[in-house]
Short mmCIF file of C-alpha atoms in Angstrom, two decimals:
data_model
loop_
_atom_site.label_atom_id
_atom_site.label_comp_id
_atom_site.label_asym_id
_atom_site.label_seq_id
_atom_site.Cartn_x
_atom_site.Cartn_y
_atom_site.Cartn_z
CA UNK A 106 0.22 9.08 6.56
CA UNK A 107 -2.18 12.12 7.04
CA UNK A 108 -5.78 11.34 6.36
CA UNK A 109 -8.96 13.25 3.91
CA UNK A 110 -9.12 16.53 5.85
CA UNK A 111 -12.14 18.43 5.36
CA UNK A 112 -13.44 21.29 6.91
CA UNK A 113 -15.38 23.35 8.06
CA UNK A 114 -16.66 19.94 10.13
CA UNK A 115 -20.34 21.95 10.87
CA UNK A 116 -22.27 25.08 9.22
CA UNK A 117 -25.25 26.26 9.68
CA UNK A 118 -26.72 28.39 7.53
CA UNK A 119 -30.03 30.53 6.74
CA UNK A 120 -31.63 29.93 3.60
CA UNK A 121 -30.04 31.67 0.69
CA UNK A 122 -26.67 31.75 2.06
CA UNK A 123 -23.64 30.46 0.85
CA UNK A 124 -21.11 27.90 1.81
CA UNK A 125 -17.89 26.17 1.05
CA UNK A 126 -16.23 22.75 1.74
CA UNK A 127 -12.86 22.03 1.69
CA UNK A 128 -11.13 18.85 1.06
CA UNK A 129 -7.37 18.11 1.19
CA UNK A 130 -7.25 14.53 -0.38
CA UNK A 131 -4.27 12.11 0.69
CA UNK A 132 -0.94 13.11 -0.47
CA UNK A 133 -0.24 11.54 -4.10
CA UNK A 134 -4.39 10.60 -5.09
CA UNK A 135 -5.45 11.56 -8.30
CA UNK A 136 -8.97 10.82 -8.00
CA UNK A 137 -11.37 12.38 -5.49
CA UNK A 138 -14.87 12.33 -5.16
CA UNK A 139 -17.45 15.05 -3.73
CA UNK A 140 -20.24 12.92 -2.39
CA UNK A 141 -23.88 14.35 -0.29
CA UNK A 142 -25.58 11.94 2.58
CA UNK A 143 -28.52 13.00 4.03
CA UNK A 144 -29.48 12.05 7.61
CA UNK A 145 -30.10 7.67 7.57
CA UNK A 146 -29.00 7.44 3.73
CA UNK A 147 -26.35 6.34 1.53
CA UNK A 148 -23.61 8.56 0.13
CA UNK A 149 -24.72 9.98 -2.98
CA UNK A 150 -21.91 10.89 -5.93
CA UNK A 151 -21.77 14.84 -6.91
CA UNK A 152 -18.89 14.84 -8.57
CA UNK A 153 -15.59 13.66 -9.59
CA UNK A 154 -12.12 14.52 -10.52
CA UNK A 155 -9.27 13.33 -11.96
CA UNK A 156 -5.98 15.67 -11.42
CA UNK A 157 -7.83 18.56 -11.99
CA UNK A 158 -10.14 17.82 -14.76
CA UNK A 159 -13.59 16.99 -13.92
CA UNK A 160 -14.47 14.05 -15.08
CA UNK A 161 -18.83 13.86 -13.70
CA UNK A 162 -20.19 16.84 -12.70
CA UNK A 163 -24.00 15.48 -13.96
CA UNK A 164 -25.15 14.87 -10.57
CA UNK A 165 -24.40 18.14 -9.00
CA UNK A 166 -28.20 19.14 -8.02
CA UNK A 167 -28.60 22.23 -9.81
CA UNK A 168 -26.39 25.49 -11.01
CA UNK A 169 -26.32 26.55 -7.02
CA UNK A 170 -23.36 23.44 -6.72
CA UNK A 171 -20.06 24.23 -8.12
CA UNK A 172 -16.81 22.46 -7.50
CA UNK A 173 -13.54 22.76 -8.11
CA UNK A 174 -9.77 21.58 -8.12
CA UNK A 175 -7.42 23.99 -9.57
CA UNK A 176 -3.79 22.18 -8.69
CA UNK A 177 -5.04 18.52 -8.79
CA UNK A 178 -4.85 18.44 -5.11
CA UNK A 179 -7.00 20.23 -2.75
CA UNK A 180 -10.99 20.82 -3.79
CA UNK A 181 -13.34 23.25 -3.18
CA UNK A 182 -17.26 22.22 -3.25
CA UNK A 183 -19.64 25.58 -3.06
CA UNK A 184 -23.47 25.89 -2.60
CA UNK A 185 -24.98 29.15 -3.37
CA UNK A 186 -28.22 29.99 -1.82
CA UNK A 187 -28.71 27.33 0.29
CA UNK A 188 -31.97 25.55 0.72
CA UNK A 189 -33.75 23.04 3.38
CA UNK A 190 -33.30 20.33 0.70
CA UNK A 191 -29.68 20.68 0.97
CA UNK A 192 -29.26 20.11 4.75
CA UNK A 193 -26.96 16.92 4.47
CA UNK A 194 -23.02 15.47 5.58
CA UNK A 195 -20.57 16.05 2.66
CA UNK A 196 -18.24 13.52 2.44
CA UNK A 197 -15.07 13.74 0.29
CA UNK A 198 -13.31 10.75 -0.53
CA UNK A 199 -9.56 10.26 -2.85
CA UNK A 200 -8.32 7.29 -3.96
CA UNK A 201 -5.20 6.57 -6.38
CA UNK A 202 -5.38 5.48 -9.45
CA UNK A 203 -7.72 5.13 -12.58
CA UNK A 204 -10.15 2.78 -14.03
CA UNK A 205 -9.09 0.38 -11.13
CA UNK A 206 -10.49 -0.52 -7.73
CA UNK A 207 -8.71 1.55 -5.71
CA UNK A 208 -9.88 2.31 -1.93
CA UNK A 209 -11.71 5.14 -1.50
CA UNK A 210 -10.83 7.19 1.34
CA UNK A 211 -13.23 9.39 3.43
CA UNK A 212 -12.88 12.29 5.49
CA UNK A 213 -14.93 12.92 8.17
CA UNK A 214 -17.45 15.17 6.17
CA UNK A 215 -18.95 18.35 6.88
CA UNK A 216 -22.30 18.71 8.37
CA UNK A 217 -24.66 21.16 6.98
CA UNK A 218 -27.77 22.29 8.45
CA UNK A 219 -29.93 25.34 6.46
CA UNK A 220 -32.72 26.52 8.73
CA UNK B 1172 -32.71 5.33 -10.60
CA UNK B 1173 -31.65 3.70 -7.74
CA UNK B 1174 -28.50 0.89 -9.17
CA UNK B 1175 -27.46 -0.45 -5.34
CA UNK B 1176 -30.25 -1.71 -3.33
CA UNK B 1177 -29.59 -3.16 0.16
CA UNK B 1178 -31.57 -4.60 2.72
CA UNK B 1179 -32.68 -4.72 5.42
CA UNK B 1180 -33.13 -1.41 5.76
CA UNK B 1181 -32.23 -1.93 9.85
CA UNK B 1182 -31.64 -5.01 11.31
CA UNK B 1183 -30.46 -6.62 14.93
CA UNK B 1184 -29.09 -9.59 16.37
CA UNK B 1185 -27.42 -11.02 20.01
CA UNK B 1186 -24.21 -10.99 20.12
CA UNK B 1187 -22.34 -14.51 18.81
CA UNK B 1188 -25.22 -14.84 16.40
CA UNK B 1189 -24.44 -14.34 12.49
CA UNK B 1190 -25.47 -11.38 10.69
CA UNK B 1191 -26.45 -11.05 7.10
CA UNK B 1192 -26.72 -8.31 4.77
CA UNK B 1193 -28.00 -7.98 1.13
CA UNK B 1194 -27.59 -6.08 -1.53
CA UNK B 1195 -28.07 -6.23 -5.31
CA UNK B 1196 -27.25 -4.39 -8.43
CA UNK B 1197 -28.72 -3.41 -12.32
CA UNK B 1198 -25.84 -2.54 -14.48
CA UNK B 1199 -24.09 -5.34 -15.56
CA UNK B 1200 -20.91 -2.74 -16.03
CA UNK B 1201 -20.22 -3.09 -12.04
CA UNK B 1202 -17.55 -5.93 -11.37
CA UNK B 1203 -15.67 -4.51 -8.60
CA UNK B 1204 -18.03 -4.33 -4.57
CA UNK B 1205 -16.44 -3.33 -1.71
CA UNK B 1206 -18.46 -2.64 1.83
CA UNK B 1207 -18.20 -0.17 3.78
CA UNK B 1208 -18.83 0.64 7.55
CA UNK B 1209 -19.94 4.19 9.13
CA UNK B 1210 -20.06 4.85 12.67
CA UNK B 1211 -21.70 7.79 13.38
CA UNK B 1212 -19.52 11.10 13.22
CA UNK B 1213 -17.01 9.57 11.03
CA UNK B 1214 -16.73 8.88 7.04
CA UNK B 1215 -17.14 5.20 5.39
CA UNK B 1216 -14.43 3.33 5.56
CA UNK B 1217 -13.56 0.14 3.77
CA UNK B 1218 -14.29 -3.26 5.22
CA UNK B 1219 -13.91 -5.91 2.37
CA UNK B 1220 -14.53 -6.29 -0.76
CA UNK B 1221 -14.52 -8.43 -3.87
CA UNK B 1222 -13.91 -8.64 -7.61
CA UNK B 1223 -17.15 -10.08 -10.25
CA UNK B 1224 -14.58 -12.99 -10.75
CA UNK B 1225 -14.90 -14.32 -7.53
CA UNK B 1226 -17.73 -15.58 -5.50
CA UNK B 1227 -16.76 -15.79 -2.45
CA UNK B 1228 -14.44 -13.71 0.05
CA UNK B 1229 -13.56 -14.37 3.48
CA UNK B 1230 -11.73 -12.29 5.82
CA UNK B 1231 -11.58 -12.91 9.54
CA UNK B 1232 -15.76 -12.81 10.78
CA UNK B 1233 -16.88 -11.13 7.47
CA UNK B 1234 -17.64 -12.81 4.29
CA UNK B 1235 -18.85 -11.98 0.73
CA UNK B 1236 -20.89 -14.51 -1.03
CA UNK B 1237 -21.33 -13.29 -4.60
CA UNK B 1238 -24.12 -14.30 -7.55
CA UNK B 1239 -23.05 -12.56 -10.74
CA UNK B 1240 -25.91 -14.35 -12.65
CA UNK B 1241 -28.39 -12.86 -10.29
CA UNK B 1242 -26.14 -9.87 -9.89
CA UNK B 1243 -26.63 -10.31 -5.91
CA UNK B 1244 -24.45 -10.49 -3.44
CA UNK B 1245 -23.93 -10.30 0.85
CA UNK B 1246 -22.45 -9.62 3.68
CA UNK B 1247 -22.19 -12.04 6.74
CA UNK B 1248 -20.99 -11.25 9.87
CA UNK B 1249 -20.07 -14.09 12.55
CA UNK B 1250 -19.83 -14.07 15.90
CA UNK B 1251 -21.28 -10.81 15.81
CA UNK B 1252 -20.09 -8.50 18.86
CA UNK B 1253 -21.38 -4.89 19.88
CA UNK B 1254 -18.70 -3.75 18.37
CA UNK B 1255 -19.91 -3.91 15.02
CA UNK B 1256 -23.14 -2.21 15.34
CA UNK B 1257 -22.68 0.40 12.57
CA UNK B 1258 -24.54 1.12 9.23
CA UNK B 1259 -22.78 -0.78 6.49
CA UNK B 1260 -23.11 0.18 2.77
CA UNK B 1261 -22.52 -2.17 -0.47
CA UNK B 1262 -20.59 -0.12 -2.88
CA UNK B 1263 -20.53 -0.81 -6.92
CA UNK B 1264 -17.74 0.22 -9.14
CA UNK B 1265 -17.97 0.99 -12.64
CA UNK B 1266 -14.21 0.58 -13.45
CA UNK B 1267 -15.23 1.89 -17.01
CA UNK B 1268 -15.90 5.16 -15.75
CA UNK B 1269 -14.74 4.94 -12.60
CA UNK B 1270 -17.99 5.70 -10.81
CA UNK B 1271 -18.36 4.35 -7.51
CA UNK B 1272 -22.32 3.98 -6.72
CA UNK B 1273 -23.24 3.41 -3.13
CA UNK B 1274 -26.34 1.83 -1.68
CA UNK B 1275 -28.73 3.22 1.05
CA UNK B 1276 -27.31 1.19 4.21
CA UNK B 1277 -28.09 -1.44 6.77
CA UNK B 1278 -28.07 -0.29 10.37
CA UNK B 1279 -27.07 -3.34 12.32
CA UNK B 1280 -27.62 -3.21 16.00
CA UNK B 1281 -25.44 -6.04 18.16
CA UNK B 1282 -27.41 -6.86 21.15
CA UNK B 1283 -25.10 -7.81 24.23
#
């Protein structure tokens, strides 16, 4: 059974540019999970979906996040203008089921760094 | 607000010697901690875990002892080997909402 894919798996960016993640969760999970972990910290919950509804988007740092998943399967996460504060691994997890305790599964995150 | 604290922040031991790690909790609404272990370059993945039901769980060297009346719990490790040196993170579920809240780590370093 394939893994969380994600990708791009490094970016480096100038401040003010943009970039998207993408996540392909594992085959059959309905919930997935966007989270940010800066250098030496925990992962920190952006936002989550089940299917393709969001269901918390109230962490999302400011109106530069935005994330998405159109089809219930694959998910998008986008930063516009990037900033120093945002330099960080993004980590997407999926799990199946709801209001359980399923097993989150992580990929391997991307790395951003915004010089 | 910070609901999953963990400590210590860092902390290292010989190899064969038993390893413990803490963390605690505010919202009553969590009943569901699993732990999770990060090397570096790879995401979390799950290492145990255990319901608010229970208080203890055992599984091979790694054990959760659980106090839902002081809403603390931890992780020991036994017969501790360099192989486990990773950062491991107490996780909290809100099965209400489905929220999974993670704390800020424990970088255990296994001494040979």
């Amino acid at each position: 059974e394939a893994g969380v894919t994600q990708s791009p798996r490094y970016a480096v960016l100038q401040e003010g540019q943009a970039v998207s993640f993408w996540c392909d969760p594992i085959s059959g999970h309905d919930t997935l999970y966007w989270y940010q972990q800066p250098r030496d910290q925990g992962p920190q919950l952006l936002v989550y979906f089940r299917d393709e509804a969001v269901i918390d988007n109230s962490q999302l740092p400011s109106d530069r996040f935005s994330a998405v998943r159109p089809k219930g399967t694959n998910s998008t996460l986008k930063i516009q203008s990037a900033k120093q504060g945002d330099t960080a691994t993004y980590l997407c997890a999926s799990s199946l089921g709801w209001g359980g305790t399923g097993q989150l599964y992580f990929g391997e995150g991307s790395k951003l760094t915004v010089l | 607000q910070q609901q999953v604290r963990q400590s210590p922040q860092s902390l290292t031991v010989w190899e064969g010697e038993t390893a413990i790690l803490n963390c605690s909790y505010e919202d009553s609404t969590f009943n569901y901690f699993p732990w999770y272990q990060q090397f570096p370059g790879e995401g979390p993945a799950l290492l145990i875990s255990i319901r608010s039901v229970s208080d203890k769980k055992e599984d091979g060297r790694f054990t959760i002892f659980f106090n839902k009346r002081e809403k603390k719990l931890s992780l020991h490790i036994t017969d501790s080997q360099p192989g486990d040196s990773a950062t491991y993170f107490c996780a909290a579920h809100d099965t209400n909402a489905y929220k999974v809240i993670f704390g800020k780590g424990t970088h255990l370093h296994v001494l040979p």
